């Protein structure tokens, strides 16, 4: 069982930046794919970004590409999401997610393939 604890988030204005972090409790921690999803008010959970824990390519939703960056700090067992040039439509509860084993790139946006989830953290962007 992997326990993921999220931190960061909050309320900002359009154009500001925020950073989210997700710390894993398990040792050793070597999942296949790590990701961020978000759930805007009244909507379903949607894919934001994902990357392989051991390096390689990353994948982003069209709506955040060029503004958000996913990264992982293997020494601290953390998954990070740097969010720049935030917009009101980025307002949502953000979740980190981990898949224990690797999976093909095409499946990364599917929330159903992830095994463990963080508790969620609110990000609110005012206009």
PDB file of C-alpha atoms in Angstrom:
ATOM      1  CA  UNK A   1       0.000   0.000   0.000  1.00  0.00           C
ATOM      2  CA  UNK A   2       1.361   3.402  -1.010  1.00  0.00           C
ATOM      3  CA  UNK A   3       0.261   6.432   0.963  1.00  0.00           C
ATOM      4  CA  UNK A   4       0.475   9.690  -1.002  1.00  0.00           C
ATOM      5  CA  UNK A   5       0.375  12.994   0.874  1.00  0.00           C
ATOM      6  CA  UNK A   6      -0.150  16.157  -1.123  1.00  0.00           C
ATOM      7  CA  UNK A   7       0.912  19.693  -0.252  1.00  0.00           C
ATOM      8  CA  UNK A   8       0.755  23.072  -1.926  1.00  0.00           C
ATOM      9  CA  UNK A   9      -2.161  24.667  -3.681  1.00  0.00           C
ATOM     10  CA  UNK A  10      -4.261  27.593  -2.535  1.00  0.00           C
ATOM     11  CA  UNK A  11      -5.860  30.694  -4.020  1.00  0.00           C
ATOM     12  CA  UNK A  12      -4.076  32.884  -6.561  1.00  0.00           C
ATOM     13  CA  UNK A  13      -4.844  35.351  -9.329  1.00  0.00           C
ATOM     14  CA  UNK A  14      -4.737  34.885 -13.072  1.00  0.00           C
ATOM     15  CA  UNK A  15      -1.166  34.711 -14.318  1.00  0.00           C
ATOM     16  CA  UNK A  16       0.291  33.595 -11.001  1.00  0.00           C
ATOM     17  CA  UNK A  17       2.225  30.399 -10.333  1.00  0.00           C
ATOM     18  CA  UNK A  18       1.738  27.577  -7.858  1.00  0.00           C
ATOM     19  CA  UNK A  19       3.577  24.394  -7.064  1.00  0.00           C
ATOM     20  CA  UNK A  20       2.035  21.127  -5.891  1.00  0.00           C
ATOM     21  CA  UNK A  21       3.920  18.273  -4.282  1.00  0.00           C
ATOM     22  CA  UNK A  22       3.049  14.668  -3.534  1.00  0.00           C
ATOM     23  CA  UNK A  23       5.133  12.634  -1.108  1.00  0.00           C
ATOM     24  CA  UNK A  24       5.096   8.843  -1.104  1.00  0.00           C
ATOM     25  CA  UNK A  25       5.394   6.872   2.119  1.00  0.00           C
ATOM     26  CA  UNK A  26       6.508   3.542   0.726  1.00  0.00           C
ATOM     27  CA  UNK A  27      10.179   2.491   0.823  1.00  0.00           C
ATOM     28  CA  UNK A  28      11.472   1.517  -1.598  1.00  0.00           C
ATOM     29  CA  UNK A  29       9.304   3.525  -3.997  1.00  0.00           C
ATOM     30  CA  UNK A  30       9.740   2.733  -7.655  1.00  0.00           C
ATOM     31  CA  UNK A  31       6.460   2.958  -9.510  1.00  0.00           C
ATOM     32  CA  UNK A  32       6.010   2.785 -13.231  1.00  0.00           C
ATOM     33  CA  UNK A  33       4.089   5.972 -13.981  1.00  0.00           C
ATOM     34  CA  UNK A  34       3.228   8.994 -11.848  1.00  0.00           C
ATOM     35  CA  UNK A  35       0.601  11.548 -12.786  1.00  0.00           C
ATOM     36  CA  UNK A  36      -1.547  14.506 -11.843  1.00  0.00           C
ATOM     37  CA  UNK A  37      -5.280  14.755 -12.437  1.00  0.00           C
ATOM     38  CA  UNK A  38      -7.782  17.459 -11.534  1.00  0.00           C
ATOM     39  CA  UNK A  39     -11.500  17.715 -10.937  1.00  0.00           C
ATOM     40  CA  UNK A  40     -13.087  21.098 -11.656  1.00  0.00           C
ATOM     41  CA  UNK A  41     -16.309  21.987  -9.836  1.00  0.00           C
ATOM     42  CA  UNK A  42     -19.220  19.957 -11.180  1.00  0.00           C
ATOM     43  CA  UNK A  43     -17.041  18.052 -13.637  1.00  0.00           C
ATOM     44  CA  UNK A  44     -15.398  14.674 -13.856  1.00  0.00           C
ATOM     45  CA  UNK A  45     -11.765  14.022 -13.040  1.00  0.00           C
ATOM     46  CA  UNK A  46      -9.502  14.914 -15.939  1.00  0.00           C
ATOM     47  CA  UNK A  47      -5.909  14.166 -16.876  1.00  0.00           C
ATOM     48  CA  UNK A  48      -3.283  16.879 -16.381  1.00  0.00           C
ATOM     49  CA  UNK A  49       0.179  15.365 -16.769  1.00  0.00           C
ATOM     50  CA  UNK A  50       2.150  12.145 -16.352  1.00  0.00           C
ATOM     51  CA  UNK A  51       5.696  10.861 -16.561  1.00  0.00           C
ATOM     52  CA  UNK A  52       7.663   7.711 -15.914  1.00  0.00           C
ATOM     53  CA  UNK A  53       9.246   7.516 -12.476  1.00  0.00           C
ATOM     54  CA  UNK A  54      12.525   6.289 -13.963  1.00  0.00           C
ATOM     55  CA  UNK A  55      12.711   9.028 -16.539  1.00  0.00           C
ATOM     56  CA  UNK A  56      11.806   9.469 -20.157  1.00  0.00           C
ATOM     57  CA  UNK A  57       8.976  11.280 -21.806  1.00  0.00           C
ATOM     58  CA  UNK A  58       6.167  13.230 -20.199  1.00  0.00           C
ATOM     59  CA  UNK A  59       2.642  13.776 -21.390  1.00  0.00           C
ATOM     60  CA  UNK A  60       0.412  16.783 -20.866  1.00  0.00           C
ATOM     61  CA  UNK A  61      -3.189  17.676 -21.468  1.00  0.00           C
ATOM     62  CA  UNK A  62      -3.553  20.187 -24.280  1.00  0.00           C
ATOM     63  CA  UNK A  63      -5.031  22.705 -21.861  1.00  0.00           C
ATOM     64  CA  UNK A  64      -1.876  22.856 -19.718  1.00  0.00           C
ATOM     65  CA  UNK A  65       0.944  22.099 -22.138  1.00  0.00           C
ATOM     66  CA  UNK A  66       3.571  24.818 -22.041  1.00  0.00           C
ATOM     67  CA  UNK A  67       2.332  26.127 -18.675  1.00  0.00           C
ATOM     68  CA  UNK A  68       2.573  23.122 -16.350  1.00  0.00           C
ATOM     69  CA  UNK A  69       5.591  20.896 -15.692  1.00  0.00           C
ATOM     70  CA  UNK A  70       5.556  17.509 -13.981  1.00  0.00           C
ATOM     71  CA  UNK A  71       8.715  16.332 -12.296  1.00  0.00           C
ATOM     72  CA  UNK A  72       9.813  13.802  -9.742  1.00  0.00           C
ATOM     73  CA  UNK A  73      12.456  13.966  -7.058  1.00  0.00           C
ATOM     74  CA  UNK A  74      13.642  10.416  -6.629  1.00  0.00           C
ATOM     75  CA  UNK A  75      15.812  11.250  -3.627  1.00  0.00           C
ATOM     76  CA  UNK A  76      12.772  12.583  -1.739  1.00  0.00           C
ATOM     77  CA  UNK A  77      10.188  10.192  -3.210  1.00  0.00           C
ATOM     78  CA  UNK A  78       8.158  13.166  -4.405  1.00  0.00           C
ATOM     79  CA  UNK A  79       6.095  14.031  -7.458  1.00  0.00           C
ATOM     80  CA  UNK A  80       5.799  17.716  -8.272  1.00  0.00           C
ATOM     81  CA  UNK A  81       3.626  19.865 -10.498  1.00  0.00           C
ATOM     82  CA  UNK A  82       4.771  23.377 -11.314  1.00  0.00           C
ATOM     83  CA  UNK A  83       1.884  25.470 -12.613  1.00  0.00           C
ATOM     84  CA  UNK A  84       2.631  28.772 -14.343  1.00  0.00           C
ATOM     85  CA  UNK A  85       0.421  31.386 -15.999  1.00  0.00           C
ATOM     86  CA  UNK A  86      -2.607  30.053 -14.179  1.00  0.00           C
ATOM     87  CA  UNK A  87      -6.071  30.722 -15.548  1.00  0.00           C
ATOM     88  CA  UNK A  88      -9.502  30.663 -13.884  1.00  0.00           C
ATOM     89  CA  UNK A  89     -10.278  27.453 -15.784  1.00  0.00           C
ATOM     90  CA  UNK A  90      -7.435  25.769 -13.908  1.00  0.00           C
ATOM     91  CA  UNK A  91      -9.557  25.976 -10.743  1.00  0.00           C
ATOM     92  CA  UNK A  92     -10.031  22.418  -9.480  1.00  0.00           C
ATOM     93  CA  UNK A  93      -9.103  19.869  -6.862  1.00  0.00           C
ATOM     94  CA  UNK A  94      -5.791  18.385  -7.951  1.00  0.00           C
ATOM     95  CA  UNK A  95      -4.799  14.764  -7.292  1.00  0.00           C
ATOM     96  CA  UNK A  96      -1.516  12.957  -7.661  1.00  0.00           C
ATOM     97  CA  UNK A  97      -1.669   9.346  -8.810  1.00  0.00           C
ATOM     98  CA  UNK A  98       0.715   6.436  -9.034  1.00  0.00           C
ATOM     99  CA  UNK A  99       0.670   3.291 -11.101  1.00  0.00           C
ATOM    100  CA  UNK A 100       2.842   0.535  -9.653  1.00  0.00           C
ATOM    101  CA  UNK A 101       3.875  -0.922 -12.984  1.00  0.00           C
ATOM    102  CA  UNK A 102       4.709   0.661 -16.295  1.00  0.00           C
ATOM    103  CA  UNK A 103       2.049   0.979 -18.962  1.00  0.00           C
ATOM    104  CA  UNK A 104       1.982   2.191 -22.540  1.00  0.00           C
ATOM    105  CA  UNK A 105       2.103   5.924 -23.151  1.00  0.00           C
ATOM    106  CA  UNK A 106      -1.359   5.900 -24.684  1.00  0.00           C
ATOM    107  CA  UNK A 107      -2.940   4.774 -21.412  1.00  0.00           C
ATOM    108  CA  UNK A 108      -1.467   7.477 -19.211  1.00  0.00           C
ATOM    109  CA  UNK A 109      -4.532   9.779 -19.345  1.00  0.00           C
ATOM    110  CA  UNK A 110      -6.856   7.001 -18.127  1.00  0.00           C
ATOM    111  CA  UNK A 111      -7.540   7.505 -14.408  1.00  0.00           C
ATOM    112  CA  UNK A 112      -8.562   3.875 -14.128  1.00  0.00           C
ATOM    113  CA  UNK A 113      -5.020   2.570 -14.626  1.00  0.00           C
ATOM    114  CA  UNK A 114      -3.624   4.194 -11.487  1.00  0.00           C
ATOM    115  CA  UNK A 115      -3.357   2.227  -8.259  1.00  0.00           C
ATOM    116  CA  UNK A 116      -2.927   4.892  -5.606  1.00  0.00           C
ATOM    117  CA  UNK A 117      -4.159   8.451  -5.182  1.00  0.00           C
ATOM    118  CA  UNK A 118      -3.355  11.456  -3.054  1.00  0.00           C
ATOM    119  CA  UNK A 119      -5.993  13.114  -0.892  1.00  0.00           C
ATOM    120  CA  UNK A 120      -6.521  16.053  -3.247  1.00  0.00           C
ATOM    121  CA  UNK A 121      -5.692  19.721  -2.858  1.00  0.00           C
ATOM    122  CA  UNK A 122      -7.701  22.756  -3.920  1.00  0.00           C
ATOM    123  CA  UNK A 123      -6.362  25.244  -6.445  1.00  0.00           C
ATOM    124  CA  UNK A 124      -8.459  28.365  -7.018  1.00  0.00           C
ATOM    125  CA  UNK A 125      -7.556  30.940  -9.647  1.00  0.00           C
ATOM    126  CA  UNK A 126      -9.360  34.267  -9.509  1.00  0.00           C
ATOM    127  CA  UNK A 127      -9.891  36.465 -12.537  1.00  0.00           C
TER     128      UNK A 127
END
